[in-house]
Amino acid sequence: MTDASAPAAQRAFRDLLHAQRVWDIELPAFDPAAAPRAPLPLFHSWFAEAVAAGQVEPHTMTLATADAEGRPDVRTLMLHDADERGWHFATHATSAKGRQLAGRPHAALGFYWPARGRQVRVRGPVTACSAAESGADLHARSTGALASALVGRQSEVLGSSAELDRASDAAWDRAREEPEAEVASWTRYVVEPYEVEFFQGDPRRRHIRLRYHREAGAAGAAGAAGTTGASEPAGSWQWELLWP
């Protein structure tokens, strides 16, 4: 269908879509040759810079999983931590994503910080944390977060909004009365990365893509600007530049 033959509403949508600008700001420089030898320090640095730049909700990310048939699924949720173990998030083990991770314990994460023209992508196997750590994760959050967890039934079919209102009101009351209430299905997960990619946008489309990857038995690391010449232990990070 050509633009001329498309319905007026579709043409209006396309005009609006094509009128949107990308990175209409001054973008920061990024020298991959000066990047750290592992991705975590760079992620911490980029996150802090996104916060300083006024990025709205920089701690939100997309989580991609696959169902039993291998069909991809994606949603937005919050990062709970990023440490030497990996990137942390939490959800109900009984939710759609929880069930998908039980059957296929691998995931991909995506962060987008347009205030800096940056993206970070993380891929790796997913491990469920202990019940104690999952409980501590839940109780470190707000009363509203606990109330939401107490409602439960995430991803189940909802009969009516009134049903949700009743369940939510009851959960809020319990969360206020029992701030240490347990939610057995609440689970903290860790994505243990084997690959992390950092993308820095460029107004001339000369985007910089720096990919870290890790393989068991790796004997050395190839730097973004060439071989480092240093020997590293098995499982160490290697990194390379990618064409944009």
Tab-separated table of C-alpha atoms in Angstrom:
chain	number	residue	atom	x	y	z
A	1	MET	CA	0.000	0.000	0.000
A	2	THR	CA	1.447	3.389	-1.015
A	3	ASP	CA	1.211	6.475	1.174
A	4	ALA	CA	-1.267	7.997	-1.259
A	5	SER	CA	-3.647	5.033	-0.987
A	6	ALA	CA	-3.267	4.555	2.778
A	7	PRO	CA	-6.111	5.681	5.075
A	8	ALA	CA	-5.748	9.187	6.464
A	9	ALA	CA	-5.117	7.904	9.998
A	10	GLN	CA	-2.276	5.694	8.763
A	11	ARG	CA	-0.718	8.570	6.798
A	12	ALA	CA	-0.966	10.804	9.865
A	13	PHE	CA	0.757	8.169	11.956
A	14	ARG	CA	3.592	7.770	9.436
A	15	ASP	CA	4.074	11.526	9.189
A	16	LEU	CA	4.264	11.765	12.966
A	17	LEU	CA	6.612	8.789	13.156
A	18	HIS	CA	9.000	10.115	10.519
A	19	ALA	CA	9.041	13.589	12.079
A	20	GLN	CA	10.600	12.320	15.313
A	21	ARG	CA	14.221	13.250	15.856
A	22	VAL	CA	16.901	10.995	17.302
A	23	TRP	CA	19.566	12.253	19.726
A	24	ASP	CA	18.855	15.939	19.142
A	25	ILE	CA	21.503	16.634	21.778
A	26	GLU	CA	25.282	16.783	22.049
A	27	LEU	CA	26.465	13.198	22.479
A	28	PRO	CA	29.454	12.250	24.644
A	29	ALA	CA	32.696	10.879	23.287
A	30	PHE	CA	33.634	7.282	24.027
A	31	ASP	CA	37.141	5.903	23.568
A	32	PRO	CA	36.910	2.090	23.624
A	33	ALA	CA	40.709	1.838	23.916
A	34	ALA	CA	40.386	3.345	27.398
A	35	ALA	CA	37.575	1.005	28.495
A	36	PRO	CA	38.159	-1.251	31.527
A	37	ARG	CA	39.067	-4.903	31.051
A	38	ALA	CA	35.670	-6.113	32.316
A	39	PRO	CA	32.168	-4.806	31.592
A	40	LEU	CA	30.876	-4.215	35.130
A	41	PRO	CA	32.946	-1.069	35.916
A	42	LEU	CA	31.941	0.435	32.577
A	43	PHE	CA	28.276	-0.325	33.249
A	44	HIS	CA	28.499	1.321	36.677
A	45	SER	CA	30.133	4.379	35.102
A	46	TRP	CA	27.607	4.676	32.271
A	47	PHE	CA	24.712	4.247	34.703
A	48	ALA	CA	26.012	7.063	36.922
A	49	GLU	CA	26.447	9.289	33.879
A	50	ALA	CA	22.892	8.539	32.735
A	51	VAL	CA	21.594	9.561	36.165
A	52	ALA	CA	23.686	12.757	36.103
A	53	ALA	CA	22.325	13.557	32.627
A	54	GLY	CA	18.759	13.434	33.953
A	55	GLN	CA	17.772	10.201	32.244
A	56	VAL	CA	14.262	9.224	33.335
A	57	GLU	CA	14.144	5.833	35.058
A	58	PRO	CA	17.661	4.728	34.095
A	59	HIS	CA	17.209	1.585	36.211
A	60	THR	CA	14.503	0.195	33.922
A	61	MET	CA	15.444	-2.433	31.361
A	62	THR	CA	13.911	-4.850	28.921
A	63	LEU	CA	14.072	-8.562	29.735
A	64	ALA	CA	13.804	-11.057	26.885
A	65	THR	CA	13.026	-14.715	27.490
A	66	ALA	CA	11.652	-17.587	25.413
A	67	ASP	CA	8.640	-19.828	26.025
A	68	ALA	CA	8.461	-23.611	25.764
A	69	GLU	CA	8.143	-23.405	21.968
A	70	GLY	CA	11.140	-21.099	21.692
A	71	ARG	CA	9.027	-18.033	20.886
A	72	PRO	CA	10.575	-14.808	22.239
A	73	ASP	CA	8.892	-12.682	24.869
A	74	VAL	CA	9.896	-9.269	26.219
A	75	ARG	CA	8.874	-6.821	28.945
A	76	THR	CA	10.204	-3.852	30.924
A	77	LEU	CA	11.179	-4.164	34.581
A	78	MET	CA	13.629	-2.755	37.124
A	79	LEU	CA	17.248	-3.616	37.730
A	80	HIS	CA	17.853	-4.585	41.366
A	81	ASP	CA	21.649	-4.774	41.316
A	82	ALA	CA	24.667	-5.280	39.088
A	83	ASP	CA	27.666	-6.903	40.741
A	84	GLU	CA	30.346	-9.511	40.116
A	85	ARG	CA	27.663	-12.221	40.007
A	86	GLY	CA	25.692	-10.487	37.258
A	87	TRP	CA	22.620	-8.342	36.645
A	88	HIS	CA	19.792	-8.860	39.168
A	89	PHE	CA	16.016	-8.593	38.890
A	90	ALA	CA	13.049	-10.153	40.679
A	91	THR	CA	9.586	-11.460	39.895
A	92	HIS	CA	7.162	-14.204	40.847
A	93	ALA	CA	8.402	-17.666	39.918
A	94	THR	CA	4.790	-18.362	38.929
A	95	SER	CA	4.618	-15.457	36.443
A	96	ALA	CA	5.001	-15.938	32.693
A	97	LYS	CA	8.649	-14.919	32.780
A	98	GLY	CA	9.272	-17.056	35.860
A	99	ARG	CA	7.832	-20.119	34.131
A	100	GLN	CA	9.771	-19.371	30.964
A	101	LEU	CA	13.015	-19.059	32.914
A	102	ALA	CA	12.315	-22.379	34.666
A	103	GLY	CA	12.044	-24.086	31.281
A	104	ARG	CA	14.737	-22.113	29.445
A	105	PRO	CA	17.073	-20.461	31.981
A	106	HIS	CA	18.667	-17.953	29.617
A	107	ALA	CA	17.825	-14.297	29.067
A	108	ALA	CA	18.860	-11.040	27.430
A	109	LEU	CA	18.669	-7.571	28.972
A	110	GLY	CA	18.555	-4.217	27.211
A	111	PHE	CA	19.170	-0.747	28.680
A	112	TYR	CA	18.525	2.414	26.645
A	113	TRP	CA	19.638	5.834	27.861
A	114	PRO	CA	18.722	8.363	25.137
A	115	ALA	CA	19.972	11.253	27.295
A	116	ARG	CA	23.454	9.932	26.455
A	117	GLY	CA	22.716	8.128	23.189
A	118	ARG	CA	23.712	4.852	24.787
A	119	GLN	CA	22.566	1.252	24.964
A	120	VAL	CA	23.834	-1.732	26.941
A	121	ARG	CA	22.933	-5.322	26.073
A	122	VAL	CA	23.525	-8.303	28.370
A	123	ARG	CA	23.120	-12.006	27.535
A	124	GLY	CA	23.631	-15.078	29.683
A	125	PRO	CA	22.219	-17.947	31.738
A	126	VAL	CA	19.867	-17.106	34.595
A	127	THR	CA	20.127	-18.444	38.143
A	128	ALA	CA	17.429	-18.197	40.816
A	129	CYS	CA	18.682	-16.891	44.165
A	130	SER	CA	17.965	-18.529	47.524
A	131	ALA	CA	14.695	-18.023	49.363
A	132	ALA	CA	16.531	-15.938	51.971
A	133	GLU	CA	18.023	-13.598	49.396
A	134	SER	CA	14.719	-13.353	47.537
A	135	GLY	CA	12.915	-12.475	50.774
A	136	ALA	CA	15.506	-9.836	51.645
A	137	ASP	CA	15.086	-8.369	48.151
A	138	LEU	CA	11.337	-8.032	48.631
A	139	HIS	CA	11.525	-6.485	52.084
A	140	ALA	CA	14.153	-3.955	51.031
A	141	ARG	CA	11.575	-2.371	48.734
A	142	SER	CA	8.575	-0.115	49.356
A	143	THR	CA	5.235	-0.933	50.986
A	144	GLY	CA	3.654	-0.683	47.536
A	145	ALA	CA	6.086	-3.236	46.131
A	146	LEU	CA	5.251	-5.645	48.945
A	147	ALA	CA	1.508	-5.073	48.428
A	148	SER	CA	1.895	-5.796	44.715
A	149	ALA	CA	3.785	-8.994	45.474
A	150	LEU	CA	1.138	-10.056	47.981
A	151	VAL	CA	-1.559	-9.693	45.329
A	152	GLY	CA	0.313	-12.306	43.295
A	153	ARG	CA	-1.376	-14.084	40.377
A	154	GLN	CA	0.858	-12.203	37.941
A	155	SER	CA	0.114	-13.019	34.265
A	156	GLU	CA	-3.132	-14.863	35.134
A	157	VAL	CA	-6.355	-13.847	33.386
A	158	LEU	CA	-8.227	-11.133	35.342
A	159	GLY	CA	-11.996	-11.357	35.524
A	160	SER	CA	-12.654	-7.661	36.171
A	161	SER	CA	-10.997	-4.485	37.447
A	162	ALA	CA	-13.216	-4.700	40.545
A	163	GLU	CA	-11.602	-8.046	41.392
A	164	LEU	CA	-8.173	-6.420	41.202
A	165	ASP	CA	-9.332	-3.500	43.367
A	166	ARG	CA	-10.479	-5.858	46.127
A	167	ALA	CA	-7.293	-7.922	46.056
A	168	SER	CA	-5.090	-4.821	45.965
A	169	ASP	CA	-6.875	-3.154	48.895
A	170	ALA	CA	-6.498	-6.311	50.977
A	171	ALA	CA	-2.826	-6.610	50.026
A	172	TRP	CA	-2.114	-2.981	50.962
A	173	ASP	CA	-3.744	-3.509	54.364
A	174	ARG	CA	-1.655	-6.603	54.994
A	175	ALA	CA	1.564	-4.944	53.784
A	176	ARG	CA	1.063	-2.125	56.285
A	177	GLU	CA	0.204	-4.508	59.135
A	178	GLU	CA	2.842	-7.152	58.281
A	179	PRO	CA	5.859	-5.445	56.670
A	180	GLU	CA	7.807	-8.714	56.958
A	181	ALA	CA	5.101	-10.838	55.300
A	182	GLU	CA	6.520	-13.618	53.163
A	183	VAL	CA	5.654	-14.225	49.512
A	184	ALA	CA	6.816	-17.726	48.617
A	185	SER	CA	6.751	-17.179	44.862
A	186	TRP	CA	8.858	-13.989	44.941
A	187	THR	CA	12.243	-14.838	43.459
A	188	ARG	CA	15.375	-12.871	42.783
A	189	TYR	CA	17.228	-13.868	39.622
A	190	VAL	CA	20.721	-13.183	38.335
A	191	VAL	CA	21.704	-13.006	34.674
A	192	GLU	CA	25.282	-14.316	34.647
A	193	PRO	CA	26.691	-12.667	31.522
A	194	TYR	CA	28.765	-14.308	28.863
A	195	GLU	CA	28.312	-11.291	26.594
A	196	VAL	CA	27.865	-7.555	27.289
A	197	GLU	CA	27.742	-4.936	24.538
A	198	PHE	CA	28.079	-1.162	24.954
A	199	PHE	CA	26.714	1.088	22.204
A	200	GLN	CA	27.554	4.782	21.946
A	201	GLY	CA	25.530	6.688	19.372
A	202	ASP	CA	27.155	9.170	17.000
A	203	PRO	CA	25.315	11.959	15.120
A	204	ARG	CA	27.102	10.976	11.875
A	205	ARG	CA	26.040	7.345	12.420
A	206	ARG	CA	29.595	6.260	13.193
A	207	HIS	CA	28.293	4.460	16.243
A	208	ILE	CA	30.752	2.737	18.558
A	209	ARG	CA	29.926	-0.832	19.583
A	210	LEU	CA	32.199	-2.488	22.113
A	211	ARG	CA	31.384	-6.118	22.884
A	212	TYR	CA	32.784	-8.042	25.837
A	213	HIS	CA	32.498	-11.819	25.771
A	214	ARG	CA	33.715	-14.575	28.030
A	215	GLU	CA	34.513	-18.197	27.314
A	216	ALA	CA	35.703	-20.868	29.730
A	217	GLY	CA	39.356	-21.626	29.127
A	218	ALA	CA	40.154	-18.249	27.582
A	219	ALA	CA	43.874	-17.677	27.928
A	220	GLY	CA	44.062	-14.027	27.046
A	221	ALA	CA	42.108	-10.947	26.090
A	222	ALA	CA	42.056	-9.134	22.778
A	223	GLY	CA	41.718	-5.416	23.434
A	224	ALA	CA	39.561	-3.039	21.452
A	225	ALA	CA	42.702	-1.372	20.126
A	226	GLY	CA	44.649	-4.624	19.699
A	227	THR	CA	46.023	-7.501	21.766
A	228	THR	CA	46.860	-6.535	25.312
A	229	GLY	CA	49.779	-8.929	25.521
A	230	ALA	CA	48.748	-9.949	29.040
A	231	SER	CA	47.777	-13.458	30.024
A	232	GLU	CA	44.529	-13.842	31.987
A	233	PRO	CA	42.915	-16.759	33.848
A	234	ALA	CA	40.317	-19.109	32.383
A	235	GLY	CA	36.952	-17.468	31.916
A	236	SER	CA	38.438	-13.977	31.562
A	237	TRP	CA	36.817	-11.296	29.441
A	238	GLN	CA	37.756	-10.613	25.844
A	239	TRP	CA	36.512	-7.646	23.903
A	240	GLU	CA	36.213	-6.392	20.347
A	241	LEU	CA	34.711	-3.613	18.259
A	242	LEU	CA	31.727	-4.251	15.997
A	243	TRP	CA	30.598	-2.491	12.843
A	244	PRO	CA	27.565	-0.308	13.600
